[in-house]
Amino acid sequence: MTRVPVVVSIGVDAELSDVIARLRTLGLVVDRVLDPLGVVVGSVDPDRLAALGTVPGVSGVERQRTVGPA
């Protein structure tokens, strides 16, 4: 199955390292952590995408979009 790129937003009161550990147990492969922004960029199997949003401390999950020249 093809993994989908995602951007996960972490709440300001959440412990980033704890949330990332929980996301990894759900299958998220972390590519980048933008700590000052509270954002994690990675990829996950499409059937696990909705589960990422149930992790305590996660404020949002979006598929990452690629933008290029028209």
N, CA, C, O and CB atoms as a CASP TS submission, in Angstrom:
PFRMAT TS
TARGET T0000
AUTHOR 0000-0000-0000
METHOD Language model
MODEL 1
PARENT N/A
ATOM      1  N   MET     1       0.838  -1.174   0.000  1.00  0.00           N
ATOM      2  CA  MET     1       0.000   0.000   0.000  1.00  0.00           C
ATOM      3  C   MET     1       0.889   1.246   0.000  1.00  0.00           C
ATOM      4  O   MET     1       1.911   1.295   0.684  1.00  0.00           O
ATOM      5  CB  MET     1      -0.957  -0.007   1.217  1.00  0.00           C
ATOM      6  N   THR     2       0.492   2.221  -0.759  1.00  0.00           N
ATOM      7  CA  THR     2       1.250   3.460  -0.848  1.00  0.00           C
ATOM      8  C   THR     2       0.965   4.336   0.365  1.00  0.00           C
ATOM      9  O   THR     2      -0.189   4.572   0.723  1.00  0.00           O
ATOM     10  CB  THR     2       0.914   4.211  -2.148  1.00  0.00           C
ATOM     11  N   ARG     3       2.025   4.806   0.981  1.00  0.00           N
ATOM     12  CA  ARG     3       1.890   5.689   2.138  1.00  0.00           C
ATOM     13  C   ARG     3       1.511   7.085   1.652  1.00  0.00           C
ATOM     14  O   ARG     3       1.871   7.486   0.546  1.00  0.00           O
ATOM     15  CB  ARG     3       3.209   5.730   2.973  1.00  0.00           C
ATOM     16  N   VAL     4       0.786   7.815   2.484  1.00  0.00           N
ATOM     17  CA  VAL     4       0.403   9.179   2.145  1.00  0.00           C
ATOM     18  C   VAL     4       1.174  10.151   3.029  1.00  0.00           C
ATOM     19  O   VAL     4       1.349   9.907   4.223  1.00  0.00           O
ATOM     20  CB  VAL     4      -1.127   9.383   2.304  1.00  0.00           C
ATOM     21  N   PRO     5       1.634  11.253   2.443  1.00  0.00           N
ATOM     22  CA  PRO     5       2.333  12.262   3.244  1.00  0.00           C
ATOM     23  C   PRO     5       1.323  13.042   4.086  1.00  0.00           C
ATOM     24  O   PRO     5       0.246  13.400   3.608  1.00  0.00           O
ATOM     25  CB  PRO     5       3.145  13.228   2.332  1.00  0.00           C
ATOM     26  N   VAL     6       1.684  13.300   5.339  1.00  0.00           N
ATOM     27  CA  VAL     6       0.783  14.009   6.248  1.00  0.00           C
ATOM     28  C   VAL     6       1.529  15.079   7.035  1.00  0.00           C
ATOM     29  O   VAL     6       2.744  15.025   7.222  1.00  0.00           O
ATOM     30  CB  VAL     6       0.111  13.027   7.208  1.00  0.00           C
ATOM     31  N   VAL     7       0.748  16.049   7.483  1.00  0.00           N
ATOM     32  CA  VAL     7       1.226  17.083   8.395  1.00  0.00           C
ATOM     33  C   VAL     7       0.356  16.985   9.642  1.00  0.00           C
ATOM     34  O   VAL     7      -0.868  17.085   9.564  1.00  0.00           O
ATOM     35  CB  VAL     7       1.166  18.533   7.741  1.00  0.00           C
ATOM     36  N   VAL     8       0.995  16.791  10.786  1.00  0.00           N
ATOM     37  CA  VAL     8       0.274  16.647  12.053  1.00  0.00           C
ATOM     38  C   VAL     8       0.581  17.863  12.919  1.00  0.00           C
ATOM     39  O   VAL     8       1.743  18.176  13.179  1.00  0.00           O
ATOM     40  CB  VAL     8       0.666  15.318  12.789  1.00  0.00           C
ATOM     41  N   SER     9      -0.470  18.541  13.360  1.00  0.00           N
ATOM     42  CA  SER     9      -0.316  19.689  14.259  1.00  0.00           C
ATOM     43  C   SER     9      -0.495  19.218  15.695  1.00  0.00           C
ATOM     44  O   SER     9      -1.423  18.473  16.010  1.00  0.00           O
ATOM     45  CB  SER     9      -1.339  20.819  13.915  1.00  0.00           C
ATOM     46  N   ILE    10       0.409  19.666  16.556  1.00  0.00           N
ATOM     47  CA  ILE    10       0.397  19.282  17.962  1.00  0.00           C
ATOM     48  C   ILE    10      -0.057  20.481  18.791  1.00  0.00           C
ATOM     49  O   ILE    10       0.386  21.606  18.557  1.00  0.00           O
ATOM     50  CB  ILE    10       1.803  18.782  18.423  1.00  0.00           C
ATOM     51  N   GLY    11      -0.934  20.241  19.752  1.00  0.00           N
ATOM     52  CA  GLY    11      -1.430  21.306  20.619  1.00  0.00           C
ATOM     53  C   GLY    11      -0.315  21.938  21.436  1.00  0.00           C
ATOM     54  O   GLY    11       0.688  21.290  21.736  1.00  0.00           O
ATOM     55  N   VAL    12      -0.491  23.196  21.791  1.00  0.00           N
ATOM     56  CA  VAL    12       0.559  23.939  22.497  1.00  0.00           C
ATOM     57  C   VAL    12       0.835  23.390  23.895  1.00  0.00           C
ATOM     58  O   VAL    12       1.941  23.551  24.411  1.00  0.00           O
ATOM     59  CB  VAL    12       0.174  25.401  22.598  1.00  0.00           C
ATOM     60  N   ASP    13      -0.145  22.750  24.508  1.00  0.00           N
ATOM     61  CA  ASP    13       0.037  22.220  25.863  1.00  0.00           C
ATOM     62  C   ASP    13       0.537  20.782  25.879  1.00  0.00           C
ATOM     63  O   ASP    13       0.790  20.229  26.949  1.00  0.00           O
ATOM     64  CB  ASP    13      -1.261  22.303  26.622  1.00  0.00           C
ATOM     65  N   ALA    14       0.681  20.170  24.711  1.00  0.00           N
ATOM     66  CA  ALA    14       1.080  18.764  24.632  1.00  0.00           C
ATOM     67  C   ALA    14       2.599  18.621  24.699  1.00  0.00           C
ATOM     68  O   ALA    14       3.337  19.507  24.270  1.00  0.00           O
ATOM     69  CB  ALA    14       0.547  18.129  23.341  1.00  0.00           C
ATOM     70  N   GLU    15       3.046  17.504  25.235  1.00  0.00           N
ATOM     71  CA  GLU    15       4.472  17.170  25.267  1.00  0.00           C
ATOM     72  C   GLU    15       4.813  16.538  23.918  1.00  0.00           C
ATOM     73  O   GLU    15       4.406  15.413  23.628  1.00  0.00           O
ATOM     74  CB  GLU    15       4.823  16.194  26.473  1.00  0.00           C
ATOM     75  N   LEU    16       5.558  17.270  23.104  1.00  0.00           N
ATOM     76  CA  LEU    16       5.829  16.873  21.723  1.00  0.00           C
ATOM     77  C   LEU    16       6.409  15.469  21.613  1.00  0.00           C
ATOM     78  O   LEU    16       5.955  14.679  20.785  1.00  0.00           O
ATOM     79  CB  LEU    16       6.774  17.858  21.084  1.00  0.00           C
ATOM     80  N   SER    17       7.391  15.148  22.422  1.00  0.00           N
ATOM     81  CA  SER    17       8.034  13.831  22.313  1.00  0.00           C
ATOM     82  C   SER    17       7.063  12.696  22.636  1.00  0.00           C
ATOM     83  O   SER    17       7.130  11.634  22.018  1.00  0.00           O
ATOM     84  CB  SER    17       9.243  13.756  23.247  1.00  0.00           C
ATOM     85  N   ASP    18       6.163  12.909  23.595  1.00  0.00           N
ATOM     86  CA  ASP    18       5.167  11.886  23.933  1.00  0.00           C
ATOM     87  C   ASP    18       4.183  11.676  22.790  1.00  0.00           C
ATOM     88  O   ASP    18       3.845  10.542  22.451  1.00  0.00           O
ATOM     89  CB  ASP    18       4.410  12.277  25.208  1.00  0.00           C
ATOM     90  N   VAL    19       3.732  12.768  22.205  1.00  0.00           N
ATOM     91  CA  VAL    19       2.782  12.675  21.096  1.00  0.00           C
ATOM     92  C   VAL    19       3.433  11.976  19.903  1.00  0.00           C
ATOM     93  O   VAL    19       2.808  11.128  19.266  1.00  0.00           O
ATOM     94  CB  VAL    19       2.276  14.082  20.689  1.00  0.00           C
ATOM     95  N   ILE    20       4.672  12.323  19.599  1.00  0.00           N
ATOM     96  CA  ILE    20       5.377  11.683  18.482  1.00  0.00           C
ATOM     97  C   ILE    20       5.518  10.184  18.724  1.00  0.00           C
ATOM     98  O   ILE    20       5.345   9.392  17.797  1.00  0.00           O
ATOM     99  CB  ILE    20       6.768  12.320  18.279  1.00  0.00           C
ATOM    100  N   ALA    21       5.824   9.790  19.935  1.00  0.00           N
ATOM    101  CA  ALA    21       5.944   8.361  20.256  1.00  0.00           C
ATOM    102  C   ALA    21       4.622   7.642  20.004  1.00  0.00           C
ATOM    103  O   ALA    21       4.612   6.540  19.456  1.00  0.00           O
ATOM    104  CB  ALA    21       6.383   8.166  21.726  1.00  0.00           C
ATOM    105  N   ARG    22       3.519   8.250  20.395  1.00  0.00           N
ATOM    106  CA  ARG    22       2.200   7.640  20.161  1.00  0.00           C
ATOM    107  C   ARG    22       1.882   7.568  18.668  1.00  0.00           C
ATOM    108  O   ARG    22       1.327   6.576  18.194  1.00  0.00           O
ATOM    109  CB  ARG    22       1.102   8.435  20.892  1.00  0.00           C
ATOM    110  N   LEU    23       2.235   8.617  17.933  1.00  0.00           N
ATOM    111  CA  LEU    23       1.999   8.617  16.486  1.00  0.00           C
ATOM    112  C   LEU    23       2.793   7.500  15.810  1.00  0.00           C
ATOM    113  O   LEU    23       2.292   6.837  14.901  1.00  0.00           O
ATOM    114  CB  LEU    23       2.378   9.984  15.876  1.00  0.00           C
ATOM    115  N   ARG    24       4.008   7.301  16.250  1.00  0.00           N
ATOM    116  CA  ARG    24       4.838   6.232  15.674  1.00  0.00           C
ATOM    117  C   ARG    24       4.232   4.855  15.928  1.00  0.00           C
ATOM    118  O   ARG    24       4.321   3.978  15.069  1.00  0.00           O
ATOM    119  CB  ARG    24       6.258   6.288  16.253  1.00  0.00           C
ATOM    120  N   THR    25       3.620   4.652  17.087  1.00  0.00           N
ATOM    121  CA  THR    25       2.998   3.350  17.360  1.00  0.00           C
ATOM    122  C   THR    25       1.823   3.087  16.425  1.00  0.00           C
ATOM    123  O   THR    25       1.439   1.937  16.210  1.00  0.00           O
ATOM    124  CB  THR    25       2.529   3.278  18.818  1.00  0.00           C
ATOM    125  N   LEU    26       1.255   4.148  15.872  1.00  0.00           N
ATOM    126  CA  LEU    26       0.159   4.002  14.912  1.00  0.00           C
ATOM    127  C   LEU    26       0.657   3.908  13.475  1.00  0.00           C
ATOM    128  O   LEU    26      -0.142   3.836  12.541  1.00  0.00           O
ATOM    129  CB  LEU    26      -0.802   5.165  15.041  1.00  0.00           C
ATOM    130  N   GLY    27       1.973   3.908  13.296  1.00  0.00           N
ATOM    131  CA  GLY    27       2.533   3.710  11.966  1.00  0.00           C
ATOM    132  C   GLY    27       3.068   4.943  11.276  1.00  0.00           C
ATOM    133  O   GLY    27       3.494   4.862  10.123  1.00  0.00           O
ATOM    134  N   LEU    28       3.061   6.086  11.945  1.00  0.00           N
ATOM    135  CA  LEU    28       3.608   7.287  11.317  1.00  0.00           C
ATOM    136  C   LEU    28       5.122   7.167  11.200  1.00  0.00           C
ATOM    137  O   LEU    28       5.810   6.887  12.181  1.00  0.00           O
ATOM    138  CB  LEU    28       3.225   8.551  12.121  1.00  0.00           C
ATOM    139  N   VAL    29       5.629   7.380   9.998  1.00  0.00           N
ATOM    140  CA  VAL    29       7.070   7.476   9.776  1.00  0.00           C
ATOM    141  C   VAL    29       7.381   8.970   9.752  1.00  0.00           C
ATOM    142  O   VAL    29       6.947   9.689   8.852  1.00  0.00           O
ATOM    143  CB  VAL    29       7.529   6.743   8.425  1.00  0.00           C
ATOM    144  N   VAL    30       8.134   9.427  10.747  1.00  0.00           N
ATOM    145  CA  VAL    30       8.418  10.851  10.901  1.00  0.00           C
ATOM    146  C   VAL    30       9.578  11.250   9.999  1.00  0.00           C
ATOM    147  O   VAL    30      10.662  10.671  10.065  1.00  0.00           O
ATOM    148  CB  VAL    30       8.736  11.191  12.374  1.00  0.00           C
ATOM    149  N   ASP    31       9.330  12.256   9.151  1.00  0.00           N
ATOM    150  CA  ASP    31      10.377  12.801   8.288  1.00  0.00           C
ATOM    151  C   ASP    31      11.020  14.037   8.904  1.00  0.00           C
ATOM    152  O   ASP    31      12.239  14.207   8.861  1.00  0.00           O
ATOM    153  CB  ASP    31       9.807  13.143   6.914  1.00  0.00           C
ATOM    154  N   ARG    32      10.173  14.906   9.484  1.00  0.00           N
ATOM    155  CA  ARG    32      10.669  16.153  10.074  1.00  0.00           C
ATOM    156  C   ARG    32       9.809  16.549  11.263  1.00  0.00           C
ATOM    157  O   ARG    32       8.602  16.309  11.293  1.00  0.00           O
ATOM    158  CB  ARG    32      10.689  17.287   9.027  1.00  0.00           C
ATOM    159  N   VAL    33      10.459  17.159  12.234  1.00  0.00           N
ATOM    160  CA  VAL    33       9.749  17.741  13.374  1.00  0.00           C
ATOM    161  C   VAL    33      10.082  19.225  13.385  1.00  0.00           C
ATOM    162  O   VAL    33      11.245  19.610  13.512  1.00  0.00           O
ATOM    163  CB  VAL    33      10.149  17.042  14.743  1.00  0.00           C
ATOM    164  N   LEU    34       9.060  20.049  13.253  1.00  0.00           N
ATOM    165  CA  LEU    34       9.231  21.500  13.301  1.00  0.00           C
ATOM    166  C   LEU    34       8.790  21.947  14.697  1.00  0.00           C
ATOM    167  O   LEU    34       7.684  22.449  14.894  1.00  0.00           O
ATOM    168  CB  LEU    34       8.400  22.233  12.155  1.00  0.00           C
ATOM    169  N   ASP    35       9.686  21.746  15.644  1.00  0.00           N
ATOM    170  CA  ASP    35       9.399  21.943  17.065  1.00  0.00           C
ATOM    171  C   ASP    35       8.807  23.312  17.380  1.00  0.00           C
ATOM    172  O   ASP    35       7.794  23.379  18.076  1.00  0.00           O
ATOM    173  CB  ASP    35      10.654  21.751  17.863  1.00  0.00           C
ATOM    174  N   PRO    36       9.401  24.420  16.893  1.00  0.00           N
ATOM    175  CA  PRO    36       8.846  25.732  17.249  1.00  0.00           C
ATOM    176  C   PRO    36       7.404  25.930  16.773  1.00  0.00           C
ATOM    177  O   PRO    36       6.654  26.718  17.350  1.00  0.00           O
ATOM    178  CB  PRO    36       9.717  26.824  16.669  1.00  0.00           C
ATOM    179  N   LEU    37       7.026  25.208  15.715  1.00  0.00           N
ATOM    180  CA  LEU    37       5.672  25.336  15.170  1.00  0.00           C
ATOM    181  C   LEU    37       4.719  24.279  15.720  1.00  0.00           C
ATOM    182  O   LEU    37       3.506  24.380  15.535  1.00  0.00           O
ATOM    183  CB  LEU    37       5.714  25.245  13.657  1.00  0.00           C
ATOM    184  N   GLY    38       5.256  23.274  16.389  1.00  0.00           N
ATOM    185  CA  GLY    38       4.428  22.177  16.871  1.00  0.00           C
ATOM    186  C   GLY    38       3.862  21.352  15.736  1.00  0.00           C
ATOM    187  O   GLY    38       2.692  20.969  15.757  1.00  0.00           O
ATOM    188  N   VAL    39       4.702  21.078  14.739  1.00  0.00           N
ATOM    189  CA  VAL    39       4.267  20.361  13.536  1.00  0.00           C
ATOM    190  C   VAL    39       5.189  19.179  13.288  1.00  0.00           C
ATOM    191  O   VAL    39       6.407  19.277  13.436  1.00  0.00           O
ATOM    192  CB  VAL    39       4.246  21.302  12.302  1.00  0.00           C
ATOM    193  N   VAL    40       4.580  18.054  12.905  1.00  0.00           N
ATOM    194  CA  VAL    40       5.319  16.853  12.537  1.00  0.00           C
ATOM    195  C   VAL    40       4.938  16.509  11.105  1.00  0.00           C
ATOM    196  O   VAL    40       3.756  16.465  10.764  1.00  0.00           O
ATOM    197  CB  VAL    40       5.017  15.658  13.517  1.00  0.00           C
ATOM    198  N   VAL    41       5.939  16.266  10.268  1.00  0.00           N
ATOM    199  CA  VAL    41       5.721  15.903   8.870  1.00  0.00           C
ATOM    200  C   VAL    41       6.175  14.466   8.699  1.00  0.00           C
ATOM    201  O   VAL    41       7.257  14.091   9.150  1.00  0.00           O
ATOM    202  CB  VAL    41       6.485  16.864   7.890  1.00  0.00           C
ATOM    203  N   GLY    42       5.350  13.668   8.048  1.00  0.00           N
ATOM    204  CA  GLY    42       5.714  12.270   7.847  1.00  0.00           C
ATOM    205  C   GLY    42       4.796  11.593   6.860  1.00  0.00           C
ATOM    206  O   GLY    42       4.159  12.247   6.035  1.00  0.00           O
ATOM    207  N   SER    43       4.730  10.262   6.949  1.00  0.00           N
ATOM    208  CA  SER    43       3.853   9.500   6.066  1.00  0.00           C
ATOM    209  C   SER    43       3.263   8.326   6.834  1.00  0.00           C
ATOM    210  O   SER    43       3.832   7.851   7.817  1.00  0.00           O
ATOM    211  CB  SER    43       4.618   9.005   4.812  1.00  0.00           C
ATOM    212  N   VAL    44       2.102   7.870   6.357  1.00  0.00           N
ATOM    213  CA  VAL    44       1.367   6.805   7.039  1.00  0.00           C
ATOM    214  C   VAL    44       0.540   6.050   6.007  1.00  0.00           C
ATOM    215  O   VAL    44       0.212   6.587   4.949  1.00  0.00           O
ATOM    216  CB  VAL    44       0.455   7.379   8.175  1.00  0.00           C
ATOM    217  N   ASP    45       0.205   4.802   6.320  1.00  0.00           N
ATOM    218  CA  ASP    45      -0.709   4.055   5.463  1.00  0.00           C
ATOM    219  C   ASP    45      -2.064   4.756   5.484  1.00  0.00           C
ATOM    220  O   ASP    45      -2.498   5.223   6.537  1.00  0.00           O
ATOM    221  CB  ASP    45      -0.836   2.563   5.929  1.00  0.00           C
ATOM    222  N   PRO    46      -2.740   4.838   4.337  1.00  0.00           N
ATOM    223  CA  PRO    46      -4.019   5.561   4.276  1.00  0.00           C
ATOM    224  C   PRO    46      -5.056   5.055   5.277  1.00  0.00           C
ATOM    225  O   PRO    46      -5.847   5.843   5.796  1.00  0.00           O
ATOM    226  CB  PRO    46      -4.587   5.461   2.886  1.00  0.00           C
ATOM    227  N   ASP    47      -5.062   3.754   5.553  1.00  0.00           N
ATOM    228  CA  ASP    47      -6.055   3.215   6.484  1.00  0.00           C
ATOM    229  C   ASP    47      -5.763   3.576   7.939  1.00  0.00           C
ATOM    230  O   ASP    47      -6.595   3.323   8.811  1.00  0.00           O
ATOM    231  CB  ASP    47      -6.123   1.713   6.344  1.00  0.00           C
ATOM    232  N   ARG    48      -4.616   4.153   8.214  1.00  0.00           N
ATOM    233  CA  ARG    48      -4.254   4.574   9.575  1.00  0.00           C
ATOM    234  C   ARG    48      -4.378   6.090   9.764  1.00  0.00           C
ATOM    235  O   ARG    48      -4.178   6.598  10.868  1.00  0.00           O
ATOM    236  CB  ARG    48      -2.825   4.132   9.896  1.00  0.00           C
ATOM    237  N   LEU    49      -4.705   6.799   8.701  1.00  0.00           N
ATOM    238  CA  LEU    49      -4.748   8.263   8.728  1.00  0.00           C
ATOM    239  C   LEU    49      -5.710   8.791   9.801  1.00  0.00           C
ATOM    240  O   LEU    49      -5.337   9.665  10.583  1.00  0.00           O
ATOM    241  CB  LEU    49      -5.159   8.796   7.356  1.00  0.00           C
ATOM    242  N   ALA    50      -6.915   8.280   9.843  1.00  0.00           N
ATOM    243  CA  ALA    50      -7.906   8.768  10.804  1.00  0.00           C
ATOM    244  C   ALA    50      -7.471   8.512  12.246  1.00  0.00           C
ATOM    245  O   ALA    50      -7.775   9.310  13.133  1.00  0.00           O
ATOM    246  CB  ALA    50      -9.258   8.107  10.547  1.00  0.00           C
ATOM    247  N   ALA    51      -6.770   7.417  12.484  1.00  0.00           N
ATOM    248  CA  ALA    51      -6.336   7.075  13.844  1.00  0.00           C
ATOM    249  C   ALA    51      -5.368   8.110  14.404  1.00  0.00           C
ATOM    250  O   ALA    51      -5.323   8.321  15.616  1.00  0.00           O
ATOM    251  CB  ALA    51      -5.681   5.695  13.859  1.00  0.00           C
ATOM    252  N   LEU    52      -4.594   8.757  13.538  1.00  0.00           N
ATOM    253  CA  LEU    52      -3.636   9.754  14.021  1.00  0.00           C
ATOM    254  C   LEU    52      -4.339  10.887  14.756  1.00  0.00           C
ATOM    255  O   LEU    52      -3.814  11.419  15.734  1.00  0.00           O
ATOM    256  CB  LEU    52      -2.820  10.317  12.856  1.00  0.00           C
ATOM    257  N   GLY    53      -5.517  11.251  14.289  1.00  0.00           N
ATOM    258  CA  GLY    53      -6.269  12.342  14.905  1.00  0.00           C
ATOM    259  C   GLY    53      -6.833  12.020  16.275  1.00  0.00           C
ATOM    260  O   GLY    53      -7.285  12.919  16.984  1.00  0.00           O
ATOM    261  N   THR    54      -6.814  10.744  16.664  1.00  0.00           N
ATOM    262  CA  THR    54      -7.346  10.348  17.971  1.00  0.00           C
ATOM    263  C   THR    54      -6.296  10.409  19.075  1.00  0.00           C
ATOM    264  O   THR    54      -6.618  10.226  20.249  1.00  0.00           O
ATOM    265  CB  THR    54      -7.916   8.947  17.894  1.00  0.00           C
ATOM    266  N   VAL    55      -5.053  10.662  18.709  1.00  0.00           N
ATOM    267  CA  VAL    55      -3.966  10.703  19.694  1.00  0.00           C
ATOM    268  C   VAL    55      -4.114  11.956  20.564  1.00  0.00           C
ATOM    269  O   VAL    55      -4.228  13.061  20.033  1.00  0.00           O
ATOM    270  CB  VAL    55      -2.570  10.685  18.986  1.00  0.00           C
ATOM    271  N   PRO    56      -4.114  11.799  21.885  1.00  0.00           N
ATOM    272  CA  PRO    56      -4.177  12.970  22.760  1.00  0.00           C
ATOM    273  C   PRO    56      -3.019  13.930  22.466  1.00  0.00           C
ATOM    274  O   PRO    56      -1.865  13.516  22.363  1.00  0.00           O
ATOM    275  CB  PRO    56      -4.148  12.537  24.242  1.00  0.00           C
ATOM    276  N   GLY    57      -3.347  15.206  22.334  1.00  0.00           N
ATOM    277  CA  GLY    57      -2.334  16.209  22.028  1.00  0.00           C
ATOM    278  C   GLY    57      -2.304  16.610  20.568  1.00  0.00           C
ATOM    279  O   GLY    57      -1.729  17.643  20.224  1.00  0.00           O
ATOM    280  N   VAL    58      -2.915  15.808  19.697  1.00  0.00           N
ATOM    281  CA  VAL    58      -2.964  16.143  18.270  1.00  0.00           C
ATOM    282  C   VAL    58      -4.132  17.098  18.048  1.00  0.00           C
ATOM    283  O   VAL    58      -5.264  16.812  18.435  1.00  0.00           O
ATOM    284  CB  VAL    58      -3.113  14.852  17.379  1.00  0.00           C
ATOM    285  N   SER    59      -3.841  18.238  17.419  1.00  0.00           N
ATOM    286  CA  SER    59      -4.899  19.209  17.150  1.00  0.00           C
ATOM    287  C   SER    59      -5.376  19.168  15.705  1.00  0.00           C
ATOM    288  O   SER    59      -6.403  19.762  15.376  1.00  0.00           O
ATOM    289  CB  SER    59      -4.419  20.599  17.484  1.00  0.00           C
ATOM    290  N   GLY    60      -4.640  18.472  14.836  1.00  0.00           N
ATOM    291  CA  GLY    60      -5.075  18.359  13.448  1.00  0.00           C
ATOM    292  C   GLY    60      -4.168  17.459  12.634  1.00  0.00           C
ATOM    293  O   GLY    60      -2.970  17.355  12.897  1.00  0.00           O
ATOM    294  N   VAL    61      -4.764  16.805  11.634  1.00  0.00           N
ATOM    295  CA  VAL    61      -4.023  15.949  10.712  1.00  0.00           C
ATOM    296  C   VAL    61      -4.506  16.276   9.306  1.00  0.00           C
ATOM    297  O   VAL    61      -5.707  16.261   9.036  1.00  0.00           O
ATOM    298  CB  VAL    61      -4.218  14.418  11.048  1.00  0.00           C
ATOM    299  N   GLU    62      -3.570  16.571   8.414  1.00  0.00           N
ATOM    300  CA  GLU    62      -3.918  16.873   7.028  1.00  0.00           C
ATOM    301  C   GLU    62      -2.994  16.126   6.092  1.00  0.00           C
ATOM    302  O   GLU    62      -1.817  15.923   6.387  1.00  0.00           O
ATOM    303  CB  GLU    62      -3.847  18.385   6.758  1.00  0.00           C
ATOM    304  N   ARG    63      -3.541  15.718   4.960  1.00  0.00           N
ATOM    305  CA  ARG    63      -2.683  15.181   3.908  1.00  0.00           C
ATOM    306  C   ARG    63      -1.826  16.326   3.393  1.00  0.00           C
ATOM    307  O   ARG    63      -2.325  17.426   3.154  1.00  0.00           O
ATOM    308  CB  ARG    63      -3.522  14.525   2.748  1.00  0.00           C
ATOM    309  N   GLN    64      -0.551  16.067   3.225  1.00  0.00           N
ATOM    310  CA  GLN    64       0.352  17.098   2.720  1.00  0.00           C
ATOM    311  C   GLN    64       0.135  17.230   1.226  1.00  0.00           C
ATOM    312  O   GLN    64       0.082  16.234   0.505  1.00  0.00           O
ATOM    313  CB  GLN    64       1.842  16.761   3.041  1.00  0.00           C
ATOM    314  N   ARG    65       0.012  18.439   0.776  1.00  0.00           N
ATOM    315  CA  ARG    65      -0.203  18.693  -0.650  1.00  0.00           C
ATOM    316  C   ARG    65       1.083  19.199  -1.277  1.00  0.00           C
ATOM    317  O   ARG    65       1.824  19.983  -0.683  1.00  0.00           O
ATOM    318  CB  ARG    65      -1.349  19.711  -0.867  1.00  0.00           C
ATOM    319  N   THR    66       1.328  18.733  -2.488  1.00  0.00           N
ATOM    320  CA  THR    66       2.485  19.201  -3.236  1.00  0.00           C
ATOM    321  C   THR    66       2.013  20.258  -4.219  1.00  0.00           C
ATOM    322  O   THR    66       1.078  20.037  -4.989  1.00  0.00           O
ATOM    323  CB  THR    66       3.205  18.026  -3.972  1.00  0.00           C
ATOM    324  N   VAL    67       2.663  21.399  -4.185  1.00  0.00           N
ATOM    325  CA  VAL    67       2.306  22.494  -5.075  1.00  0.00           C
ATOM    326  C   VAL    67       3.466  22.725  -6.024  1.00  0.00           C
ATOM    327  O   VAL    67       4.620  22.824  -5.608  1.00  0.00           O
ATOM    328  CB  VAL    67       1.963  23.791  -4.278  1.00  0.00           C
ATOM    329  N   GLY    68       3.148  22.806  -7.284  1.00  0.00           N
ATOM    330  CA  GLY    68       4.180  23.026  -8.284  1.00  0.00           C
ATOM    331  C   GLY    68       3.707  24.028  -9.317  1.00  0.00           C
ATOM    332  O   GLY    68       2.608  24.571  -9.208  1.00  0.00           O
ATOM    333  N   PRO    69       4.536  24.273 -10.319  1.00  0.00           N
ATOM    334  CA  PRO    69       4.147  25.220 -11.362  1.00  0.00           C
ATOM    335  C   PRO    69       2.951  24.703 -12.151  1.00  0.00           C
ATOM    336  O   PRO    69       2.783  23.498 -12.337  1.00  0.00           O
ATOM    337  CB  PRO    69       5.322  25.490 -12.305  1.00  0.00           C
ATOM    338  N   ALA    70       2.144  25.619 -12.599  1.00  0.00           N
ATOM    339  CA  ALA    70       0.930  25.253 -13.362  1.00  0.00           C
ATOM    340  C   ALA    70       1.270  24.880 -14.782  1.00  0.00           C
ATOM    341  O   ALA    70       0.379  24.547 -15.563  1.00  0.00           O
ATOM    342  CB  ALA    70      -0.080  26.404 -13.364  1.00  0.00           C
TER
END
